[in-house]
Amino acid sequence: MTYAEVTFGAGDGTGAADCHGWHFAGAGDALATSAGRPVVVMAHGLGGTKDSGLEPFADGLSKAGLDVLAFDYRGFGSSGGSPRQRVSMTAQLDDYRAAMRAAGGLPDVDERRIVLWGASLAGGHVLAAGAGRDDVAAVVSLAPLVDGLAAAWHALASHKMSSIAQSTVAGVRSRVASARGRDPVMMPVVGRPGDVAAMTLDGYYEDYLSLVGPTWRNEIDASVGLQLGGHRPGRFATDLRCPLLVQIADFDRSAPPYAAAKAAFKGRAEVRHYPCDHFDVWPGNEWFQPALAHQVSFLTRHLSPTTDG
């Protein structure tokens, strides 16, 4: 797997931080036009970094003839910015848009054929980032979290109320501390059942850690949970002007499958179902290869220069 390192200004426009990315050049000219090849903009989910499972997806898509820009949000992985390890839905969406601008300037790519790719939390970001734009040629949303309120209700089926209460208290303490200029309260991204962490479902600790790379840290600002109630990117699916692929893990205990299906219906999406849990579509698991194959099939069908749409 060969890639070039890329840096670009984070989406806040202040010049205070740079995002770091990997550019995978597309193989061959099967999807190229006189303007260049289509380019995929790709980022991770909650607390994830590009070295934690994105590379096999990027490699598979680049071998199919698409350029790929995989990047870290500001404050995570190899990207600059502070505070570190704090998820801001608004900032991450701005970073996606900044990455789209950067991707359009890469050599031999067509800036009018951008593909947005997101998984989990980012699977919702790509719906919002692509809404209303004519330069977005396709969107891929993998095991997406598209409705924070639905996710909260979904969590009640598999978490103890005491665990949810502890995480909520930690989030409130972190927000108060930050408002007073103090260090935020941190908690693990993923823990075992009974831990106070963002993700604590049985098996998730092992699943997540099987993916992680050297820049990933098992730490996140505890206030992330307080943002989820109002986080509803699924509503933007109706505003996409391009083909949409939604890939649903039918037994997903983290991102509600029914919410993903609802967003897919709104976006007139092509839908693929996998009889598995949230992490089972990631590299090293049974449903990774089918999920990647469906992405390749979807994108080559819609982005071939001989295809009308």
mmCIF file of C-alpha atoms in Angstrom:
data_model
loop_
_atom_site.group_PDB
_atom_site.id
_atom_site.type_symbol
_atom_site.label_atom_id
_atom_site.label_comp_id
_atom_site.label_asym_id
_atom_site.label_seq_id
_atom_site.Cartn_x
_atom_site.Cartn_y
_atom_site.Cartn_z
ATOM 1 C CA MET A 1 0.000 0.000 0.000
ATOM 2 C CA THR A 2 1.630 3.219 -1.182
ATOM 3 C CA TYR A 3 0.502 6.705 -0.296
ATOM 4 C CA ALA A 4 1.824 10.259 -0.124
ATOM 5 C CA GLU A 5 1.508 12.368 3.012
ATOM 6 C CA VAL A 6 -0.602 15.521 2.718
ATOM 7 C CA THR A 7 -1.335 18.415 5.064
ATOM 8 C CA PHE A 8 -4.067 21.023 4.717
ATOM 9 C CA GLY A 9 -5.604 23.724 6.860
ATOM 10 C CA ALA A 10 -8.278 22.600 9.284
ATOM 11 C CA GLY A 11 -11.804 23.697 8.569
ATOM 12 C CA ASP A 12 -12.001 26.503 11.117
ATOM 13 C CA GLY A 13 -10.207 28.876 8.748
ATOM 14 C CA THR A 14 -8.000 30.351 11.472
ATOM 15 C CA GLY A 15 -4.784 28.733 10.288
ATOM 16 C CA ALA A 16 -4.162 27.533 13.840
ATOM 17 C CA ALA A 17 -4.084 23.834 12.930
ATOM 18 C CA ASP A 18 -3.319 21.555 10.028
ATOM 19 C CA CYS A 19 -4.987 18.257 9.256
ATOM 20 C CA HIS A 20 -2.802 15.354 8.167
ATOM 21 C CA GLY A 21 -3.816 12.966 5.418
ATOM 22 C CA TRP A 22 -2.703 10.127 3.193
ATOM 23 C CA HIS A 23 -3.182 10.358 -0.577
ATOM 24 C CA PHE A 24 -3.621 7.033 -2.381
ATOM 25 C CA ALA A 25 -3.389 7.526 -6.152
ATOM 26 C CA GLY A 26 -5.912 5.635 -8.230
ATOM 27 C CA ALA A 27 -4.679 2.786 -10.400
ATOM 28 C CA GLY A 28 -5.276 3.041 -14.125
ATOM 29 C CA ASP A 29 -7.671 5.228 -16.073
ATOM 30 C CA ALA A 30 -10.863 3.168 -16.038
ATOM 31 C CA LEU A 31 -12.710 5.899 -14.117
ATOM 32 C CA ALA A 32 -10.781 8.867 -15.496
ATOM 33 C CA THR A 33 -12.075 11.582 -17.792
ATOM 34 C CA SER A 34 -10.159 14.419 -19.388
ATOM 35 C CA ALA A 35 -10.628 16.267 -16.065
ATOM 36 C CA GLY A 36 -9.013 13.470 -14.034
ATOM 37 C CA ARG A 37 -9.976 10.638 -11.700
ATOM 38 C CA PRO A 38 -12.703 10.783 -9.015
ATOM 39 C CA VAL A 39 -11.373 11.251 -5.482
ATOM 40 C CA VAL A 40 -12.668 9.758 -2.243
ATOM 41 C CA VAL A 41 -12.493 11.787 0.986
ATOM 42 C CA MET A 42 -12.404 9.421 3.948
ATOM 43 C CA ALA A 43 -12.368 9.773 7.759
ATOM 44 C CA HIS A 44 -13.015 7.645 10.832
ATOM 45 C CA GLY A 45 -15.714 7.420 13.469
ATOM 46 C CA LEU A 46 -15.711 8.214 17.182
ATOM 47 C CA GLY A 47 -12.144 8.802 18.376
ATOM 48 C CA GLY A 48 -10.707 6.974 15.365
ATOM 49 C CA THR A 49 -7.548 7.757 13.423
ATOM 50 C CA LYS A 50 -6.718 7.007 9.816
ATOM 51 C CA ASP A 51 -4.147 4.378 10.814
ATOM 52 C CA SER A 52 -6.901 2.411 12.578
ATOM 53 C CA GLY A 53 -8.596 0.448 9.814
ATOM 54 C CA LEU A 54 -8.982 2.985 6.996
ATOM 55 C CA GLU A 55 -5.964 1.923 4.957
ATOM 56 C CA PRO A 56 -7.414 -1.400 3.689
ATOM 57 C CA PHE A 57 -10.555 0.414 2.493
ATOM 58 C CA ALA A 58 -8.465 3.128 0.826
ATOM 59 C CA ASP A 59 -6.201 0.558 -0.807
ATOM 60 C CA GLY A 60 -9.141 -1.385 -2.229
ATOM 61 C CA LEU A 61 -10.768 1.740 -3.644
ATOM 62 C CA SER A 62 -7.522 3.045 -5.142
ATOM 63 C CA LYS A 63 -6.946 -0.287 -6.889
ATOM 64 C CA ALA A 64 -10.369 0.180 -8.484
ATOM 65 C CA GLY A 65 -9.220 3.473 -10.016
ATOM 66 C CA LEU A 66 -10.239 6.073 -7.431
ATOM 67 C CA ASP A 67 -7.879 8.455 -5.709
ATOM 68 C CA VAL A 68 -8.369 8.510 -1.934
ATOM 69 C CA LEU A 69 -7.582 11.149 0.685
ATOM 70 C CA ALA A 70 -7.846 9.633 4.185
ATOM 71 C CA PHE A 71 -7.385 12.197 6.953
ATOM 72 C CA ASP A 72 -7.373 12.769 10.706
ATOM 73 C CA TYR A 73 -9.602 15.395 12.270
ATOM 74 C CA ARG A 74 -7.876 18.231 14.094
ATOM 75 C CA GLY A 75 -6.904 17.195 17.592
ATOM 76 C CA PHE A 76 -6.608 13.519 16.642
ATOM 77 C CA GLY A 77 -3.895 11.256 15.299
ATOM 78 C CA SER A 78 -1.241 13.001 13.221
ATOM 79 C CA SER A 79 -3.215 16.218 12.793
ATOM 80 C CA GLY A 80 -2.429 19.355 14.731
ATOM 81 C CA GLY A 81 -4.738 21.402 16.861
ATOM 82 C CA SER A 82 -5.782 21.620 20.466
ATOM 83 C CA PRO A 83 -7.484 20.659 22.632
ATOM 84 C CA ARG A 84 -6.557 17.070 21.855
ATOM 85 C CA GLN A 85 -9.049 14.193 21.808
ATOM 86 C CA ARG A 86 -12.137 16.395 21.869
ATOM 87 C CA VAL A 87 -14.942 15.527 19.458
ATOM 88 C CA SER A 88 -16.815 18.507 18.065
ATOM 89 C CA MET A 89 -19.469 17.587 15.520
ATOM 90 C CA THR A 90 -19.267 21.058 13.990
ATOM 91 C CA ALA A 91 -15.459 21.078 13.789
ATOM 92 C CA GLN A 92 -15.309 17.592 12.283
ATOM 93 C CA LEU A 93 -17.835 18.552 9.618
ATOM 94 C CA ASP A 94 -15.771 21.662 8.852
ATOM 95 C CA ASP A 95 -12.674 19.456 8.561
ATOM 96 C CA TYR A 96 -14.492 17.233 6.068
ATOM 97 C CA ARG A 97 -15.207 20.294 3.938
ATOM 98 C CA ALA A 98 -11.580 21.394 4.207
ATOM 99 C CA ALA A 99 -10.499 17.907 3.140
ATOM 100 C CA MET A 100 -12.827 18.137 0.135
ATOM 101 C CA ARG A 101 -11.104 21.347 -0.949
ATOM 102 C CA ALA A 102 -7.698 19.730 -0.458
ATOM 103 C CA ALA A 103 -8.738 16.622 -2.377
ATOM 104 C CA GLY A 104 -9.901 18.718 -5.315
ATOM 105 C CA GLY A 105 -6.403 20.172 -5.597
ATOM 106 C CA LEU A 106 -4.569 16.841 -5.745
ATOM 107 C CA PRO A 107 -2.787 15.997 -9.011
ATOM 108 C CA ASP A 108 -4.766 14.213 -11.726
ATOM 109 C CA VAL A 109 -8.106 14.299 -9.915
ATOM 110 C CA ASP A 110 -11.428 15.726 -11.018
ATOM 111 C CA GLU A 111 -12.519 18.316 -8.470
ATOM 112 C CA ARG A 112 -16.101 17.971 -9.689
ATOM 113 C CA ARG A 113 -16.246 14.248 -8.859
ATOM 114 C CA ILE A 114 -15.677 14.043 -5.120
ATOM 115 C CA VAL A 115 -16.821 10.945 -3.248
ATOM 116 C CA LEU A 116 -17.544 11.200 0.474
ATOM 117 C CA TRP A 117 -16.854 8.075 2.547
ATOM 118 C CA GLY A 118 -17.625 7.800 6.241
ATOM 119 C CA ALA A 119 -18.092 5.071 8.820
ATOM 120 C CA SER A 120 -19.942 5.145 12.142
ATOM 121 C CA LEU A 121 -20.007 8.780 13.349
ATOM 122 C CA ALA A 122 -18.447 9.862 10.047
ATOM 123 C CA GLY A 123 -21.174 7.969 8.226
ATOM 124 C CA GLY A 124 -23.462 10.754 9.380
ATOM 125 C CA HIS A 125 -20.945 13.526 8.693
ATOM 126 C CA VAL A 126 -20.802 12.635 4.989
ATOM 127 C CA LEU A 127 -24.558 13.138 4.596
ATOM 128 C CA ALA A 128 -24.278 16.672 5.945
ATOM 129 C CA ALA A 129 -21.056 17.448 4.068
ATOM 130 C CA GLY A 130 -22.506 16.348 0.743
ATOM 131 C CA ALA A 131 -25.908 18.008 1.057
ATOM 132 C CA GLY A 132 -26.757 20.522 -1.650
ATOM 133 C CA ARG A 133 -23.442 20.199 -3.507
ATOM 134 C CA ASP A 134 -22.965 19.569 -7.212
ATOM 135 C CA ASP A 135 -19.301 18.599 -6.903
ATOM 136 C CA VAL A 136 -20.103 15.497 -4.821
ATOM 137 C CA ALA A 137 -20.533 12.573 -7.201
ATOM 138 C CA ALA A 138 -21.348 9.839 -4.662
ATOM 139 C CA VAL A 139 -21.595 9.158 -0.928
ATOM 140 C CA VAL A 140 -20.768 5.949 0.959
ATOM 141 C CA SER A 141 -22.096 5.642 4.516
ATOM 142 C CA LEU A 142 -20.915 2.537 6.398
ATOM 143 C CA ALA A 143 -22.652 1.379 9.612
ATOM 144 C CA PRO A 144 -23.598 5.021 10.139
ATOM 145 C CA LEU A 145 -24.695 6.877 13.238
ATOM 146 C CA VAL A 146 -27.268 9.257 11.782
ATOM 147 C CA ASP A 147 -29.510 10.069 14.765
ATOM 148 C CA GLY A 148 -28.031 10.703 18.196
ATOM 149 C CA LEU A 149 -31.360 10.562 20.021
ATOM 150 C CA ALA A 150 -32.161 7.209 18.416
ATOM 151 C CA ALA A 151 -28.697 6.010 19.426
ATOM 152 C CA ALA A 152 -29.368 7.024 23.023
ATOM 153 C CA TRP A 153 -32.604 5.028 23.122
ATOM 154 C CA HIS A 154 -30.840 2.144 21.370
ATOM 155 C CA ALA A 155 -28.178 2.141 24.089
ATOM 156 C CA LEU A 156 -30.779 1.526 26.779
ATOM 157 C CA ALA A 157 -31.282 -1.984 25.430
ATOM 158 C CA SER A 158 -27.699 -3.004 26.120
ATOM 159 C CA HIS A 159 -26.380 -0.712 28.877
ATOM 160 C CA LYS A 160 -27.192 -0.415 32.545
ATOM 161 C CA MET A 161 -28.758 2.874 33.578
ATOM 162 C CA SER A 162 -26.013 3.300 36.190
ATOM 163 C CA SER A 163 -23.350 3.146 33.457
ATOM 164 C CA ILE A 164 -25.170 5.714 31.322
ATOM 165 C CA ALA A 165 -25.589 7.970 34.360
ATOM 166 C CA GLN A 166 -21.874 7.801 35.180
ATOM 167 C CA SER A 167 -20.912 8.762 31.639
ATOM 168 C CA THR A 168 -23.407 11.631 31.662
ATOM 169 C CA VAL A 169 -22.048 12.980 34.951
ATOM 170 C CA ALA A 170 -18.514 12.830 33.552
ATOM 171 C CA GLY A 171 -19.670 14.755 30.493
ATOM 172 C CA VAL A 172 -21.296 17.490 32.571
ATOM 173 C CA ARG A 173 -18.185 17.791 34.734
ATOM 174 C CA SER A 174 -16.034 18.123 31.629
ATOM 175 C CA ARG A 175 -18.212 20.821 30.110
ATOM 176 C CA VAL A 176 -18.222 22.810 33.354
ATOM 177 C CA ALA A 177 -14.443 22.462 33.677
ATOM 178 C CA SER A 178 -13.863 23.651 30.132
ATOM 179 C CA ALA A 179 -16.194 26.621 30.629
ATOM 180 C CA ARG A 180 -14.064 27.621 33.640
ATOM 181 C CA GLY A 181 -10.840 27.327 31.679
ATOM 182 C CA ARG A 182 -9.779 24.077 33.310
ATOM 183 C CA ASP A 183 -8.688 20.799 31.738
ATOM 184 C CA PRO A 184 -11.592 18.687 30.474
ATOM 185 C CA VAL A 185 -12.584 15.422 32.093
ATOM 186 C CA MET A 186 -11.330 12.560 29.959
ATOM 187 C CA MET A 187 -12.546 8.984 29.644
ATOM 188 C CA PRO A 188 -11.590 6.005 27.461
ATOM 189 C CA VAL A 189 -12.996 5.779 23.954
ATOM 190 C CA VAL A 190 -13.647 2.095 24.551
ATOM 191 C CA GLY A 191 -13.719 -0.040 27.684
ATOM 192 C CA ARG A 192 -15.044 -3.306 28.974
ATOM 193 C CA PRO A 193 -18.568 -3.731 30.373
ATOM 194 C CA GLY A 194 -18.841 -1.859 33.666
ATOM 195 C CA ASP A 195 -16.141 0.693 32.778
ATOM 196 C CA VAL A 196 -16.918 4.384 32.355
ATOM 197 C CA ALA A 197 -16.100 4.845 28.670
ATOM 198 C CA ALA A 198 -17.740 6.061 25.462
ATOM 199 C CA MET A 199 -18.189 2.468 24.244
ATOM 200 C CA THR A 200 -18.493 -0.422 26.725
ATOM 201 C CA LEU A 201 -20.495 -3.148 24.995
ATOM 202 C CA ASP A 202 -19.299 -6.707 25.411
ATOM 203 C CA GLY A 203 -16.598 -7.476 22.833
ATOM 204 C CA TYR A 204 -16.150 -3.887 21.646
ATOM 205 C CA TYR A 205 -12.901 -3.383 23.578
ATOM 206 C CA GLU A 206 -11.288 -6.280 21.752
ATOM 207 C CA ASP A 207 -12.888 -5.353 18.408
ATOM 208 C CA TYR A 208 -11.728 -1.740 18.504
ATOM 209 C CA LEU A 209 -8.216 -2.513 19.745
ATOM 210 C CA SER A 210 -7.744 -5.032 16.935
ATOM 211 C CA LEU A 211 -7.945 -2.110 14.489
ATOM 212 C CA VAL A 212 -5.947 0.632 16.152
ATOM 213 C CA GLY A 213 -2.688 2.075 14.870
ATOM 214 C CA PRO A 214 0.194 3.844 16.597
ATOM 215 C CA THR A 215 -1.347 7.338 16.654
ATOM 216 C CA TRP A 216 -4.628 6.250 18.264
ATOM 217 C CA ARG A 217 -5.213 7.072 21.926
ATOM 218 C CA ASN A 218 -7.851 5.428 24.091
ATOM 219 C CA GLU A 219 -8.944 8.759 25.505
ATOM 220 C CA ILE A 220 -11.674 11.240 24.689
ATOM 221 C CA ASP A 221 -13.277 14.320 26.206
ATOM 222 C CA ALA A 222 -16.213 13.000 28.233
ATOM 223 C CA SER A 223 -18.485 15.796 26.988
ATOM 224 C CA VAL A 224 -18.966 14.014 23.645
ATOM 225 C CA GLY A 225 -22.134 12.294 24.866
ATOM 226 C CA LEU A 226 -23.825 15.620 25.567
ATOM 227 C CA GLN A 227 -23.687 16.499 21.858
ATOM 228 C CA LEU A 228 -25.452 13.390 20.627
ATOM 229 C CA GLY A 229 -29.024 14.337 21.518
ATOM 230 C CA GLY A 230 -29.104 17.093 18.928
ATOM 231 C CA HIS A 231 -26.948 15.281 16.378
ATOM 232 C CA ARG A 232 -29.236 14.273 13.504
ATOM 233 C CA PRO A 233 -27.315 14.263 10.209
ATOM 234 C CA GLY A 234 -29.743 11.750 8.734
ATOM 235 C CA ARG A 235 -32.070 14.621 7.909
ATOM 236 C CA PHE A 236 -29.598 15.819 5.257
ATOM 237 C CA ALA A 237 -30.024 12.677 3.164
ATOM 238 C CA THR A 238 -32.926 14.278 1.288
ATOM 239 C CA ASP A 239 -30.612 17.093 0.151
ATOM 240 C CA LEU A 240 -28.022 14.896 -1.562
ATOM 241 C CA ARG A 241 -27.856 15.369 -5.327
ATOM 242 C CA CYS A 242 -25.868 12.224 -5.991
ATOM 243 C CA PRO A 243 -26.075 8.433 -5.593
ATOM 244 C CA LEU A 244 -25.914 7.232 -1.988
ATOM 245 C CA LEU A 245 -24.826 3.834 -0.666
ATOM 246 C CA VAL A 246 -25.864 3.006 2.896
ATOM 247 C CA GLN A 247 -24.348 -0.152 4.385
ATOM 248 C CA ILE A 248 -26.230 -1.403 7.433
ATOM 249 C CA ALA A 249 -25.019 -3.878 10.040
ATOM 250 C CA ASP A 250 -28.357 -5.444 10.946
ATOM 251 C CA PHE A 251 -27.337 -6.382 14.493
ATOM 252 C CA ASP A 252 -25.468 -3.139 15.196
ATOM 253 C CA ARG A 253 -25.563 -2.465 18.947
ATOM 254 C CA SER A 254 -23.983 0.985 18.589
ATOM 255 C CA ALA A 255 -25.456 2.767 15.552
ATOM 256 C CA PRO A 256 -29.194 1.969 15.298
ATOM 257 C CA PRO A 257 -29.903 0.045 12.077
ATOM 258 C CA TYR A 258 -33.465 1.339 11.842
ATOM 259 C CA ALA A 259 -32.254 4.956 11.913
ATOM 260 C CA ALA A 260 -29.788 4.209 9.120
ATOM 261 C CA ALA A 261 -32.559 2.576 7.098
ATOM 262 C CA LYS A 262 -34.781 5.631 7.586
ATOM 263 C CA ALA A 263 -32.031 7.962 6.334
ATOM 264 C CA ALA A 264 -31.371 5.641 3.401
ATOM 265 C CA PHE A 265 -35.032 5.784 2.397
ATOM 266 C CA LYS A 266 -34.971 9.583 2.541
ATOM 267 C CA GLY A 267 -31.861 9.670 0.372
ATOM 268 C CA ARG A 268 -33.213 7.124 -2.151
ATOM 269 C CA ALA A 269 -30.123 5.100 -1.397
ATOM 270 C CA GLU A 270 -28.815 1.798 -2.574
ATOM 271 C CA VAL A 271 -28.832 -0.268 0.633
ATOM 272 C CA ARG A 272 -26.702 -3.260 1.559
ATOM 273 C CA HIS A 273 -27.360 -5.315 4.672
ATOM 274 C CA TYR A 274 -24.883 -7.428 6.637
ATOM 275 C CA PRO A 275 -25.963 -9.890 9.370
ATOM 276 C CA CYS A 276 -23.442 -8.631 11.897
ATOM 277 C CA ASP A 277 -22.537 -6.074 14.580
ATOM 278 C CA HIS A 278 -20.880 -2.662 14.261
ATOM 279 C CA PHE A 279 -17.224 -3.705 13.994
ATOM 280 C CA ASP A 280 -17.775 -6.803 11.851
ATOM 281 C CA VAL A 281 -17.573 -4.794 8.595
ATOM 282 C CA TRP A 282 -14.029 -3.638 9.436
ATOM 283 C CA PRO A 283 -10.745 -5.185 8.240
ATOM 284 C CA GLY A 284 -9.938 -8.529 9.803
ATOM 285 C CA ASN A 285 -13.587 -9.465 10.176
ATOM 286 C CA GLU A 286 -15.935 -11.612 8.141
ATOM 287 C CA TRP A 287 -17.950 -8.881 6.459
ATOM 288 C CA PHE A 288 -15.108 -6.525 5.482
ATOM 289 C CA GLN A 289 -14.527 -7.997 2.030
ATOM 290 C CA PRO A 290 -18.241 -8.009 1.079
ATOM 291 C CA ALA A 291 -18.608 -4.421 2.317
ATOM 292 C CA LEU A 292 -15.576 -3.280 0.314
ATOM 293 C CA ALA A 293 -16.725 -5.183 -2.775
ATOM 294 C CA HIS A 294 -20.110 -3.467 -2.609
ATOM 295 C CA GLN A 295 -18.417 -0.073 -2.348
ATOM 296 C CA VAL A 296 -16.261 -0.808 -5.390
ATOM 297 C CA SER A 297 -19.242 -2.048 -7.390
ATOM 298 C CA PHE A 298 -21.377 0.958 -6.444
ATOM 299 C CA LEU A 299 -18.696 3.536 -7.231
ATOM 300 C CA THR A 300 -17.492 2.017 -10.487
ATOM 301 C CA ARG A 301 -21.070 1.761 -11.744
ATOM 302 C CA HIS A 302 -21.858 5.377 -10.978
ATOM 303 C CA LEU A 303 -18.496 6.941 -11.788
ATOM 304 C CA SER A 304 -17.589 5.167 -15.015
ATOM 305 C CA PRO A 305 -17.193 7.754 -17.797
ATOM 306 C CA THR A 306 -19.571 5.673 -19.923
ATOM 307 C CA THR A 307 -22.296 5.774 -17.232
ATOM 308 C CA ASP A 308 -24.921 8.505 -17.355
ATOM 309 C CA GLY A 309 -25.623 8.565 -13.605
#
